[in-house]
Tab-separated table of N, CA, C and O and ligand atoms in Angstrom:
chain	number	residue	atom	x	y	z
A	186	MET	N	0.850	-1.207	0.000
A	186	MET	CA	0.000	0.000	0.000
A	186	MET	C	0.881	1.251	0.000
A	186	MET	O	1.839	1.339	0.770
A	187	ILE	N	0.571	2.186	-0.871
A	187	ILE	CA	1.386	3.398	-0.930
A	187	ILE	C	1.122	4.289	0.282
A	187	ILE	O	0.046	4.264	0.860
A	188	ASP	N	2.131	5.054	0.608
A	188	ASP	CA	2.042	5.933	1.761
A	188	ASP	C	1.404	7.264	1.341
A	188	ASP	O	1.962	7.999	0.532
A	189	ILE	N	0.242	7.542	1.897
A	189	ILE	CA	-0.476	8.768	1.536
A	189	ILE	C	-0.118	9.851	2.544
A	189	ILE	O	-0.640	9.859	3.661
A	190	GLN	N	0.791	10.717	2.176
A	190	GLN	CA	1.265	11.766	3.090
A	190	GLN	C	1.283	13.107	2.369
A	190	GLN	O	1.617	13.176	1.197
A	191	TRP	N	0.946	14.145	3.120
A	191	TRP	CA	1.086	15.495	2.579
A	191	TRP	C	2.569	15.781	2.389
A	191	TRP	O	3.405	15.350	3.195
A	192	ASP	N	2.898	16.451	1.311
A	192	ASP	CA	4.285	16.822	1.044
A	192	ASP	C	4.272	18.274	0.567
A	192	ASP	O	3.315	18.693	-0.094
A	193	ASP	N	5.301	19.012	0.907
A	193	ASP	CA	5.377	20.420	0.510
A	193	ASP	C	5.232	20.615	-1.000
A	193	ASP	O	4.793	21.669	-1.445
A	194	LYS	N	5.619	19.599	-1.754
A	194	LYS	CA	5.536	19.753	-3.214
A	194	LYS	C	4.070	19.899	-3.679
A	194	LYS	O	3.806	20.380	-4.775
A	195	PHE	N	3.111	19.497	-2.821
A	195	PHE	CA	1.690	19.624	-3.184
A	195	PHE	C	1.159	21.038	-2.916
A	195	PHE	O	0.070	21.387	-3.361
A	196	SER	N	1.924	21.807	-2.137
A	196	SER	CA	1.454	23.136	-1.784
A	196	SER	C	1.410	24.041	-3.013
A	196	SER	O	2.377	24.121	-3.775
A	197	VAL	N	0.262	24.721	-3.207
A	197	VAL	CA	0.140	25.618	-4.354
A	197	VAL	C	0.348	27.066	-3.940
A	197	VAL	O	0.350	27.966	-4.771
A	198	GLY	N	0.459	27.324	-2.628
A	198	GLY	CA	0.721	28.676	-2.146
A	198	GLY	C	-0.515	29.550	-2.026
A	198	GLY	O	-0.425	30.778	-2.041
A	199	HIS	N	-1.661	28.919	-1.920
A	199	HIS	CA	-2.921	29.655	-1.735
A	199	HIS	C	-3.591	28.999	-0.521
A	199	HIS	O	-3.973	27.820	-0.581
A	200	ALA	N	-3.727	29.782	0.567
A	200	ALA	CA	-4.124	29.188	1.854
A	200	ALA	C	-5.413	28.370	1.764
A	200	ALA	O	-5.475	27.236	2.247
A	201	ARG	N	-6.426	28.936	1.140
A	201	ARG	CA	-7.723	28.258	1.082
A	201	ARG	C	-7.641	26.949	0.278
A	201	ARG	O	-8.129	25.893	0.719
A	202	ILE	N	-7.008	27.010	-0.887
A	202	ILE	CA	-6.903	25.813	-1.734
A	202	ILE	C	-6.015	24.762	-1.068
A	202	ILE	O	-6.353	23.574	-1.048
A	203	ASP	N	-4.896	25.199	-0.485
A	203	ASP	CA	-4.018	24.235	0.194
A	203	ASP	C	-4.747	23.540	1.340
A	203	ASP	O	-4.589	22.334	1.555
A	204	HIS	N	-5.537	24.316	2.071
A	204	HIS	CA	-6.288	23.721	3.171
A	204	HIS	C	-7.243	22.640	2.662
A	204	HIS	O	-7.295	21.526	3.191
A	205	GLU	N	-7.982	22.963	1.608
A	205	GLU	CA	-8.932	21.984	1.065
A	205	GLU	C	-8.207	20.751	0.502
A	205	GLU	O	-8.695	19.632	0.621
A	206	HIS	N	-7.031	20.983	-0.092
A	206	HIS	CA	-6.255	19.840	-0.601
A	206	HIS	C	-5.796	18.928	0.529
A	206	HIS	O	-5.731	17.707	0.364
A	207	GLN	N	-5.459	19.532	1.664
A	207	GLN	CA	-5.031	18.706	2.802
A	207	GLN	C	-6.179	17.833	3.300
A	207	GLN	O	-5.976	16.664	3.641
A	208	VAL	N	-7.370	18.405	3.321
A	208	VAL	CA	-8.545	17.614	3.734
A	208	VAL	C	-8.781	16.487	2.717
A	208	VAL	O	-8.993	15.325	3.091
A	209	PHE	N	-8.704	16.830	1.445
A	209	PHE	CA	-8.918	15.840	0.382
A	209	PHE	C	-7.931	14.668	0.527
A	209	PHE	O	-8.321	13.497	0.453
A	210	LEU	N	-6.686	15.006	0.767
A	210	LEU	CA	-5.664	13.966	0.922
A	210	LEU	C	-5.931	13.112	2.171
A	210	LEU	O	-5.753	11.893	2.156
A	211	ASP	N	-6.378	13.760	3.218
A	211	ASP	CA	-6.741	13.061	4.453
A	211	ASP	C	-7.833	12.019	4.208
A	211	ASP	O	-7.812	10.927	4.778
A	212	LEU	N	-8.783	12.380	3.355
A	212	LEU	CA	-9.893	11.470	3.060
A	212	LEU	C	-9.395	10.258	2.262
A	212	LEU	O	-9.857	9.133	2.471
A	213	ILE	N	-8.442	10.490	1.363
A	213	ILE	CA	-7.859	9.369	0.596
A	213	ILE	C	-7.112	8.453	1.575
A	213	ILE	O	-7.211	7.231	1.526
A	214	ARG	N	-6.386	9.088	2.490
A	214	ARG	CA	-5.624	8.339	3.489
A	214	ARG	C	-6.549	7.479	4.362
A	214	ARG	O	-6.218	6.345	4.711
A	215	ASN	N	-7.717	8.020	4.691
A	215	ASN	CA	-8.675	7.265	5.508
A	215	ASN	C	-9.122	5.975	4.817
A	215	ASN	O	-9.296	4.944	5.474
A	216	VAL	N	-9.295	6.029	3.505
A	216	VAL	CA	-9.683	4.827	2.762
A	216	VAL	C	-8.544	3.810	2.803
A	216	VAL	O	-8.754	2.617	3.036
A	217	SER	N	-7.333	4.322	2.619
A	217	SER	CA	-6.167	3.452	2.650
A	217	SER	C	-6.031	2.759	4.017
A	217	SER	O	-5.796	1.556	4.098
A	218	LEU	N	-6.221	3.520	5.085
A	218	LEU	CA	-6.122	2.957	6.443
A	218	LEU	C	-7.249	1.958	6.702
A	218	LEU	O	-7.013	0.894	7.286
A	219	ALA	N	-8.452	2.298	6.251
A	219	ALA	CA	-9.593	1.400	6.455
A	219	ALA	C	-9.365	0.087	5.710
A	219	ALA	O	-9.732	-0.991	6.187
A	220	ASP	N	-8.743	0.179	4.539
A	220	ASP	CA	-8.417	-1.024	3.767
A	220	ASP	C	-7.396	-1.878	4.528
A	220	ASP	O	-7.549	-3.092	4.658
A	221	ASP	N	-6.360	-1.225	5.049
A	221	ASP	CA	-5.343	-1.939	5.844
A	221	ASP	C	-5.978	-2.655	7.032
A	221	ASP	O	-5.561	-3.740	7.414
A	222	GLN	N	-6.976	-1.990	7.627
A	222	GLN	CA	-7.618	-2.566	8.823
A	222	GLN	C	-8.761	-3.510	8.468
A	222	GLN	O	-9.514	-3.927	9.349
A	223	LYS	N	-8.902	-3.799	7.175
A	223	LYS	CA	-9.973	-4.693	6.702
A	223	LYS	C	-11.343	-4.259	7.212
A	223	LYS	O	-12.140	-5.061	7.714
A	224	ALA	N	-11.596	-2.979	7.086
A	224	ALA	CA	-12.875	-2.423	7.532
A	224	ALA	C	-14.020	-3.005	6.709
A	224	ALA	O	-13.821	-3.395	5.557
A	225	PRO	N	-15.222	-3.069	7.286
A	225	PRO	CA	-16.380	-3.600	6.544
A	225	PRO	C	-16.703	-2.759	5.311
A	225	PRO	O	-16.417	-1.558	5.276
A	226	ARG	N	-17.307	-3.416	4.318
A	226	ARG	CA	-17.642	-2.731	3.056
A	226	ARG	C	-18.460	-1.461	3.272
A	226	ARG	O	-18.266	-0.480	2.584
A	227	GLU	N	-19.400	-1.527	4.202
A	227	GLU	CA	-20.261	-0.373	4.442
A	227	GLU	C	-19.455	0.849	4.861
A	227	GLU	O	-19.737	1.966	4.458
A	228	ARG	N	-18.446	0.597	5.697
A	228	ARG	CA	-17.600	1.703	6.153
A	228	ARG	C	-16.784	2.267	4.983
A	228	ARG	O	-16.665	3.466	4.801
A	229	ILE	N	-16.217	1.351	4.193
A	229	ILE	CA	-15.427	1.775	3.031
A	229	ILE	C	-16.304	2.607	2.083
A	229	ILE	O	-15.885	3.658	1.603
A	230	LEU	N	-17.524	2.147	1.860
A	230	LEU	CA	-18.426	2.871	0.954
A	230	LEU	C	-18.744	4.265	1.484
A	230	LEU	O	-18.825	5.226	0.715
A	231	ARG	N	-18.895	4.379	2.782
A	231	ARG	CA	-19.155	5.708	3.368
A	231	ARG	C	-17.944	6.617	3.174
A	231	ARG	O	-18.083	7.793	2.880
A	232	LEU	N	-16.732	6.056	3.342
A	232	LEU	CA	-15.516	6.868	3.167
A	232	LEU	C	-15.349	7.286	1.702
A	232	LEU	O	-14.949	8.421	1.418
A	233	LEU	N	-15.672	6.369	0.782
A	233	LEU	CA	-15.579	6.707	-0.644
A	233	LEU	C	-16.609	7.781	-0.998
A	233	LEU	O	-16.320	8.708	-1.761
A	234	THR	N	-17.781	7.671	-0.412
A	234	THR	CA	-18.831	8.671	-0.654
A	234	THR	C	-18.423	10.018	-0.079
A	234	THR	O	-18.700	11.074	-0.667
A	235	GLU	N	-17.738	9.979	1.054
A	235	GLU	CA	-17.252	11.222	1.658
A	235	GLU	C	-16.279	11.924	0.706
A	235	GLU	O	-16.356	13.140	0.499
A	236	ILE	N	-15.364	11.156	0.095
A	236	ILE	CA	-14.421	11.728	-0.885
A	236	ILE	C	-15.196	12.322	-2.061
A	236	ILE	O	-14.926	13.423	-2.512
A	237	ARG	N	-16.179	11.573	-2.547
A	237	ARG	CA	-16.961	12.002	-3.707
A	237	ARG	C	-17.674	13.336	-3.425
A	237	ARG	O	-17.682	14.243	-4.249
A	238	LYS	N	-18.254	13.431	-2.232
A	238	LYS	CA	-18.958	14.657	-1.857
A	238	LYS	C	-17.975	15.806	-1.655
A	238	LYS	O	-18.246	16.950	-2.028
A	239	TYR	N	-16.847	15.509	-1.055
A	239	TYR	CA	-15.864	16.569	-0.832
A	239	TYR	C	-15.285	17.059	-2.164
A	239	TYR	O	-15.025	18.258	-2.333
A	240	ALA	N	-15.075	16.125	-3.088
A	240	ALA	CA	-14.560	16.502	-4.415
A	240	ALA	C	-15.528	17.493	-5.053
A	240	ALA	O	-15.109	18.520	-5.603
A	241	ASP	N	-16.817	17.219	-4.968
A	241	ASP	CA	-17.834	18.111	-5.515
A	241	ASP	C	-17.698	19.514	-4.922
A	241	ASP	O	-17.666	20.505	-5.645
A	242	PHE	N	-17.635	19.566	-3.610
A	242	PHE	CA	-17.510	20.844	-2.915
A	242	PHE	C	-16.223	21.570	-3.319
A	242	PHE	O	-16.240	22.739	-3.701
A	243	HIS	N	-15.108	20.851	-3.228
A	243	HIS	CA	-13.811	21.464	-3.479
A	243	HIS	C	-13.679	21.955	-4.926
A	243	HIS	O	-13.157	23.047	-5.178
A	244	PHE	N	-14.137	21.151	-5.878
A	244	PHE	CA	-14.033	21.556	-7.276
A	244	PHE	C	-14.912	22.781	-7.539
A	244	PHE	O	-14.510	23.713	-8.229
A	245	TYR	N	-16.101	22.771	-6.977
A	245	TYR	CA	-17.016	23.906	-7.160
A	245	TYR	C	-16.388	25.170	-6.597
A	245	TYR	O	-16.439	26.250	-7.190
A	246	SER	N	-15.767	25.019	-5.449
A	246	SER	CA	-15.111	26.120	-4.770
A	246	SER	C	-13.952	26.678	-5.621
A	246	SER	O	-13.833	27.888	-5.833
A	247	GLU	N	-13.115	25.770	-6.151
A	247	GLU	CA	-12.013	26.204	-7.017
A	247	GLU	C	-12.545	26.875	-8.284
A	247	GLU	O	-11.992	27.876	-8.754
A	248	GLU	N	-13.619	26.325	-8.825
A	248	GLU	CA	-14.193	26.894	-10.050
A	248	GLU	C	-14.753	28.292	-9.793
A	248	GLU	O	-14.652	29.175	-10.650
A	249	ASN	N	-15.305	28.517	-8.602
A	249	ASN	CA	-15.770	29.870	-8.251
A	249	ASN	C	-14.600	30.854	-8.208
A	249	ASN	O	-14.731	31.994	-8.665
A	250	ILE	N	-13.472	30.412	-7.677
A	250	ILE	CA	-12.278	31.273	-7.647
A	250	ILE	C	-11.868	31.617	-9.081
A	250	ILE	O	-11.549	32.752	-9.400
A	251	MET	N	-11.926	30.613	-9.968
A	251	MET	CA	-11.555	30.850	-11.376
A	251	MET	C	-12.494	31.859	-12.027
A	251	MET	O	-12.048	32.745	-12.762
A	252	ILE	N	-13.790	31.706	-11.760
A	252	ILE	CA	-14.781	32.632	-12.340
A	252	ILE	C	-14.513	34.050	-11.837
A	252	ILE	O	-14.481	35.007	-12.613
A	253	ASP	N	-14.267	34.174	-10.526
A	253	ASP	CA	-13.998	35.493	-9.937
A	253	ASP	C	-12.807	36.182	-10.589
A	253	ASP	O	-12.724	37.401	-10.616
A	254	HIS	N	-11.838	35.367	-11.057
A	254	HIS	CA	-10.626	35.939	-11.647
A	254	HIS	C	-10.619	35.858	-13.167
A	254	HIS	O	-9.572	36.060	-13.786
A	255	ALA	N	-11.770	35.550	-13.748
A	255	ALA	CA	-11.871	35.407	-15.201
A	255	ALA	C	-10.688	34.580	-15.739
A	255	ALA	O	-10.018	34.960	-16.710
A	256	TYR	N	-10.466	33.436	-15.095
A	256	TYR	CA	-9.316	32.592	-15.440
A	256	TYR	C	-9.462	32.035	-16.863
A	256	TYR	O	-10.455	31.360	-17.172
A	257	PRO	N	-8.477	32.285	-17.723
A	257	PRO	CA	-8.628	31.868	-19.132
A	257	PRO	C	-8.700	30.348	-19.346
A	257	PRO	O	-9.286	29.899	-20.333
A	258	ASP	N	-8.092	29.557	-18.452
A	258	ASP	CA	-8.115	28.100	-18.615
A	258	ASP	C	-9.249	27.431	-17.838
A	258	ASP	O	-9.216	26.223	-17.569
A	259	TYR	N	-10.237	28.239	-17.488
A	259	TYR	CA	-11.366	27.730	-16.701
A	259	TYR	C	-11.990	26.467	-17.284
A	259	TYR	O	-12.141	25.459	-16.580
A	260	GLU	N	-12.326	26.497	-18.579
A	260	GLU	CA	-13.029	25.351	-19.184
A	260	GLU	C	-12.192	24.072	-19.121
A	260	GLU	O	-12.704	23.010	-18.777
A	261	ALA	N	-10.915	24.176	-19.473
A	261	ALA	CA	-10.042	22.994	-19.471
A	261	ALA	C	-9.873	22.452	-18.047
A	261	ALA	O	-9.903	21.234	-17.817
A	262	HIS	N	-9.715	23.361	-17.102
A	262	HIS	CA	-9.519	22.951	-15.713
A	262	HIS	C	-10.790	22.277	-15.175
A	262	HIS	O	-10.740	21.232	-14.523
A	263	LYS	N	-11.913	22.891	-15.508
A	263	LYS	CA	-13.200	22.337	-15.074
A	263	LYS	C	-13.410	20.936	-15.657
A	263	LYS	O	-13.948	20.046	-15.001
A	264	ARG	N	-12.963	20.751	-16.913
A	264	ARG	CA	-13.072	19.426	-17.544
A	264	ARG	C	-12.264	18.380	-16.797
A	264	ARG	O	-12.685	17.234	-16.641
A	265	GLU	N	-11.072	18.759	-16.321
A	265	GLU	CA	-10.261	17.813	-15.528
A	265	GLU	C	-11.017	17.394	-14.274
A	265	GLU	O	-10.995	16.222	-13.879
A	266	HIS	N	-11.670	18.360	-13.630
A	266	HIS	CA	-12.462	18.042	-12.441
A	266	HIS	C	-13.596	17.072	-12.793
A	266	HIS	O	-13.818	16.078	-12.097
A	267	ALA	N	-14.286	17.374	-13.895
A	267	ALA	CA	-15.433	16.548	-14.293
A	267	ALA	C	-14.993	15.122	-14.619
A	267	ALA	O	-15.699	14.148	-14.315
A	268	MET	N	-13.793	14.987	-15.227
A	268	MET	CA	-13.306	13.645	-15.559
A	268	MET	C	-12.995	12.832	-14.322
A	268	MET	O	-13.257	11.632	-14.256
A	269	LEU	N	-12.437	13.502	-13.310
A	269	LEU	CA	-12.150	12.783	-12.058
A	269	LEU	C	-13.452	12.320	-11.414
A	269	LEU	O	-13.578	11.159	-11.000
A	270	VAL	N	-14.437	13.221	-11.368
A	270	VAL	CA	-15.722	12.882	-10.747
A	270	VAL	C	-16.357	11.696	-11.478
A	270	VAL	O	-16.852	10.762	-10.841
A	271	SER	N	-16.287	11.693	-12.803
A	271	SER	CA	-16.923	10.602	-13.532
A	271	SER	C	-16.155	9.278	-13.353
A	271	SER	O	-16.765	8.226	-13.174
A	272	SER	N	-14.818	9.325	-13.341
A	272	SER	CA	-14.052	8.097	-13.071
A	272	SER	C	-14.328	7.585	-11.666
A	272	SER	O	-14.469	6.372	-11.448
A	273	LEU	N	-14.402	8.514	-10.723
A	273	LEU	CA	-14.631	8.115	-9.336
A	273	LEU	C	-16.024	7.494	-9.190
A	273	LEU	O	-16.185	6.464	-8.514
A	274	ASP	N	-17.006	8.090	-9.842
A	274	ASP	CA	-18.365	7.524	-9.813
A	274	ASP	C	-18.369	6.093	-10.343
A	274	ASP	O	-18.981	5.209	-9.746
A	275	ASN	N	-17.669	5.879	-11.467
A	275	ASN	CA	-17.601	4.531	-12.039
A	275	ASN	C	-16.965	3.548	-11.079
A	275	ASN	O	-17.456	2.446	-10.878
A	276	ARG	N	-15.848	3.976	-10.496
A	276	ARG	CA	-15.127	3.077	-9.591
A	276	ARG	C	-15.948	2.751	-8.337
A	276	ARG	O	-15.948	1.610	-7.869
A	277	ILE	N	-16.630	3.762	-7.803
A	277	ILE	CA	-17.454	3.520	-6.611
A	277	ILE	C	-18.615	2.585	-6.974
A	277	ILE	O	-18.951	1.667	-6.224
A	278	HIS	N	-19.164	2.802	-8.160
A	278	HIS	CA	-20.258	1.943	-8.631
A	278	HIS	C	-19.785	0.480	-8.734
A	278	HIS	O	-20.469	-0.438	-8.262
A	279	GLN	N	-18.617	0.275	-9.322
A	279	GLN	CA	-18.059	-1.082	-9.442
A	279	GLN	C	-17.837	-1.698	-8.069
A	279	GLN	O	-18.125	-2.872	-7.840
A	280	TYR	N	-17.324	-0.885	-7.159
A	280	TYR	CA	-17.060	-1.390	-5.810
A	280	TYR	C	-18.369	-1.781	-5.130
A	280	TYR	O	-18.466	-2.818	-4.478
A	281	ARG	N	-19.400	-0.926	-5.330
A	281	ARG	CA	-20.703	-1.194	-4.719
A	281	ARG	C	-21.301	-2.496	-5.246
A	281	ARG	O	-21.931	-3.250	-4.512
A	282	LEU	N	-21.059	-2.764	-6.534
A	282	LEU	CA	-21.579	-3.992	-7.138
A	282	LEU	C	-20.724	-5.210	-6.774
A	282	LEU	O	-20.990	-6.312	-7.236
A	283	GLU	N	-19.669	-4.954	-6.016
A	283	GLU	CA	-18.739	-5.997	-5.592
A	283	GLU	C	-18.031	-6.626	-6.781
A	283	GLU	O	-17.605	-7.773	-6.738
A	284	GLU	N	-17.909	-5.842	-7.867
A	284	GLU	CA	-17.171	-6.352	-9.027
A	284	GLU	C	-15.702	-5.972	-8.909
A	284	GLU	O	-14.876	-6.470	-9.643
A	285	ASP	N	-15.431	-5.054	-8.017
A	285	ASP	CA	-14.066	-4.576	-7.888
A	285	ASP	C	-13.725	-4.374	-6.416
A	285	ASP	O	-14.189	-3.444	-5.785
A	286	ASP	N	-12.901	-5.270	-5.893
A	286	ASP	CA	-12.526	-5.160	-4.491
A	286	ASP	C	-11.130	-4.609	-4.322
A	286	ASP	O	-10.587	-4.608	-3.228
A	287	ASP	N	-10.555	-4.158	-5.442
A	287	ASP	CA	-9.176	-3.709	-5.394
A	287	ASP	C	-9.076	-2.264	-4.908
A	287	ASP	O	-8.946	-1.345	-5.698
A	288	LEU	N	-9.140	-2.100	-3.605
A	288	LEU	CA	-9.079	-0.752	-3.050
A	288	LEU	C	-7.704	-0.136	-3.219
A	288	LEU	O	-7.564	1.075	-3.291
A	289	GLY	N	-6.677	-0.983	-3.276
A	289	GLY	CA	-5.315	-0.491	-3.495
A	289	GLY	C	-5.260	0.313	-4.783
A	289	GLY	O	-4.683	1.406	-4.822
A	290	SER	N	-5.890	-0.199	-5.823
A	290	SER	CA	-5.861	0.505	-7.105
A	290	SER	C	-6.720	1.767	-7.046
A	290	SER	O	-6.404	2.776	-7.668
A	291	MET	N	-7.801	1.724	-6.291
A	291	MET	CA	-8.648	2.906	-6.095
A	291	MET	C	-7.842	4.019	-5.408
A	291	MET	O	-7.852	5.175	-5.839
A	292	VAL	N	-7.150	3.654	-4.329
A	292	VAL	CA	-6.360	4.631	-3.570
A	292	VAL	C	-5.232	5.185	-4.436
A	292	VAL	O	-4.984	6.391	-4.474
A	293	GLU	N	-4.579	4.289	-5.175
A	293	GLU	CA	-3.479	4.716	-6.036
A	293	GLU	C	-3.977	5.674	-7.117
A	293	GLU	O	-3.366	6.714	-7.382
A	294	PHE	N	-5.111	5.343	-7.706
A	294	PHE	CA	-5.722	6.194	-8.736
A	294	PHE	C	-5.994	7.592	-8.175
A	294	PHE	O	-5.642	8.606	-8.781
A	295	LEU	N	-6.608	7.650	-6.995
A	295	LEU	CA	-6.940	8.946	-6.385
A	295	LEU	C	-5.691	9.735	-6.038
A	295	LEU	O	-5.601	10.942	-6.273
A	296	PHE	N	-4.709	9.046	-5.467
A	296	PHE	CA	-3.484	9.734	-5.045
A	296	PHE	C	-2.692	10.247	-6.251
A	296	PHE	O	-2.196	11.379	-6.237
A	297	GLN	N	-2.594	9.419	-7.287
A	297	GLN	CA	-1.871	9.845	-8.500
A	297	GLN	C	-2.558	11.054	-9.123
A	297	GLN	O	-1.921	12.001	-9.555
A	298	TRP	N	-3.892	10.995	-9.190
A	298	TRP	CA	-4.641	12.114	-9.774
A	298	TRP	C	-4.399	13.374	-8.954
A	298	TRP	O	-4.136	14.444	-9.495
A	299	PHE	N	-4.497	13.226	-7.643
A	299	PHE	CA	-4.296	14.358	-6.738
A	299	PHE	C	-2.907	14.977	-6.949
A	299	PHE	O	-2.771	16.197	-7.104
A	300	ALA	N	-1.867	14.130	-6.973
A	300	ALA	CA	-0.483	14.607	-7.102
A	300	ALA	C	-0.291	15.341	-8.429
A	300	ALA	O	0.283	16.437	-8.481
A	301	LEU	N	-0.807	14.749	-9.493
A	301	LEU	CA	-0.641	15.331	-10.830
A	301	LEU	C	-1.426	16.637	-10.983
A	301	LEU	O	-0.919	17.628	-11.499
A	302	HIS	N	-2.659	16.628	-10.502
A	302	HIS	CA	-3.541	17.783	-10.677
A	302	HIS	C	-3.090	18.980	-9.828
A	302	HIS	O	-3.077	20.111	-10.303
A	303	THR	N	-2.702	18.720	-8.576
A	303	THR	CA	-2.288	19.844	-7.713
A	303	THR	C	-0.979	20.457	-8.197
A	303	THR	O	-0.837	21.680	-8.234
A	304	THR	N	-0.019	19.600	-8.583
A	304	THR	CA	1.286	20.134	-8.989
A	304	THR	C	1.253	20.684	-10.415
A	304	THR	O	2.154	21.419	-10.813
A	305	GLY	N	0.212	20.336	-11.181
A	305	GLY	CA	0.082	20.845	-12.546
A	305	GLY	C	-0.946	21.965	-12.618
A	305	GLY	O	-0.629	23.135	-12.431
A	306	SER	N	-2.197	21.583	-12.853
A	306	SER	CA	-3.270	22.554	-13.109
A	306	SER	C	-3.520	23.527	-11.951
A	306	SER	O	-3.774	24.708	-12.186
A	307	ASP	N	-3.471	23.023	-10.711
A	307	ASP	CA	-3.779	23.923	-9.591
A	307	ASP	C	-2.655	24.938	-9.349
A	307	ASP	O	-2.920	26.093	-9.014
A	308	LYS	N	-1.409	24.510	-9.544
A	308	LYS	CA	-0.289	25.465	-9.415
A	308	LYS	C	-0.373	26.520	-10.506
A	308	LYS	O	-0.081	27.694	-10.279
A	309	LYS	N	-0.755	26.093	-11.695
A	309	LYS	CA	-0.904	27.015	-12.823
A	309	LYS	C	-1.988	28.045	-12.503
A	309	LYS	O	-1.828	29.241	-12.769
A	310	LEU	N	-3.068	27.583	-11.901
A	310	LEU	CA	-4.155	28.487	-11.513
A	310	LEU	C	-3.660	29.540	-10.525
A	310	LEU	O	-3.895	30.738	-10.699
A	311	VAL	N	-2.952	29.082	-9.487
A	311	VAL	CA	-2.478	30.025	-8.467
A	311	VAL	C	-1.420	30.973	-9.035
A	311	VAL	O	-1.356	32.139	-8.647
A	312	SER	N	-0.627	30.511	-9.996
A	312	SER	CA	0.355	31.423	-10.587
A	312	SER	C	-0.362	32.525	-11.371
A	312	SER	O	0.173	33.618	-11.546
A	313	HIS	N	-1.590	32.259	-11.786
A	313	HIS	CA	-2.376	33.280	-12.483
A	313	HIS	C	-3.077	34.225	-11.505
A	313	HIS	O	-3.052	35.444	-11.673
A	314	ILE	N	-3.706	33.669	-10.475
A	314	ILE	CA	-4.514	34.511	-9.567
A	314	ILE	C	-3.681	35.149	-8.462
A	314	ILE	O	-4.115	36.103	-7.832
A	315	GLY	N	-2.506	34.598	-8.196
A	315	GLY	CA	-1.647	35.153	-7.155
A	315	GLY	C	-1.861	34.465	-5.817
A	315	GLY	O	-2.973	34.025	-5.513
A	316	PRO	N	-0.797	34.384	-5.023
A	316	PRO	CA	-0.842	33.621	-3.776
A	316	PRO	C	-1.754	34.198	-2.711
A	316	PRO	O	-2.267	33.484	-1.878
A	317	GLU	N	-1.955	35.508	-2.727
A	317	GLU	CA	-2.736	36.121	-1.661
A	317	GLU	C	-4.197	36.285	-2.039
A	317	GLU	O	-4.971	36.867	-1.292
A	318	ALA	N	-4.542	35.820	-3.227
A	318	ALA	CA	-5.910	36.058	-3.703
A	318	ALA	C	-6.932	35.285	-2.880
A	318	ALA	O	-6.672	34.188	-2.401
A	319	HIS	N	-8.097	35.880	-2.729
A	319	HIS	CA	-9.204	35.229	-2.030
A	319	HIS	C	-10.416	35.235	-2.926
A	319	HIS	O	-10.568	36.105	-3.775
A	320	SER	N	-11.278	34.265	-2.694
A	320	SER	CA	-12.443	34.146	-3.563
A	320	SER	C	-13.545	35.117	-3.154
A	320	SER	O	-14.427	35.413	-3.932
A	321	ALA	N	-13.513	35.567	-1.922
A	321	ALA	CA	-14.609	36.430	-1.463
A	321	ALA	C	-14.223	37.897	-1.536
A	321	ALA	O	-13.058	38.227	-1.460
B	672	FE2	FE1	-8.277	21.882	-9.565
């Protein structure tokens, strides 16, 4: 099982976004720990649903920041969010149907996406809006 830990390289330099990313990573870590502890399916499903709901909130929140700053890459960035949500929905659906018990691959998928997206698209966003920018 991969080690899900916050690392400075994930920091985008925007307090609000970094905070939400830390929570997001924590939720991925919870699934990984629950898997290690052989937690019951119902618990795992609740944790996966928690990630899914948080992703919705966090992406919407980031998209509002982009709108506020008339961010030129808004559409492309929003598409990346939508693709993650749709892949995650599929994976949770498969898990619910008990067709896919490979939580290791689920955790790895989420962590890889998180690492790539924060260090790529989210850093690019903050370099445009500035480190001290706020959405409100
Ligand atoms: Fe993003």
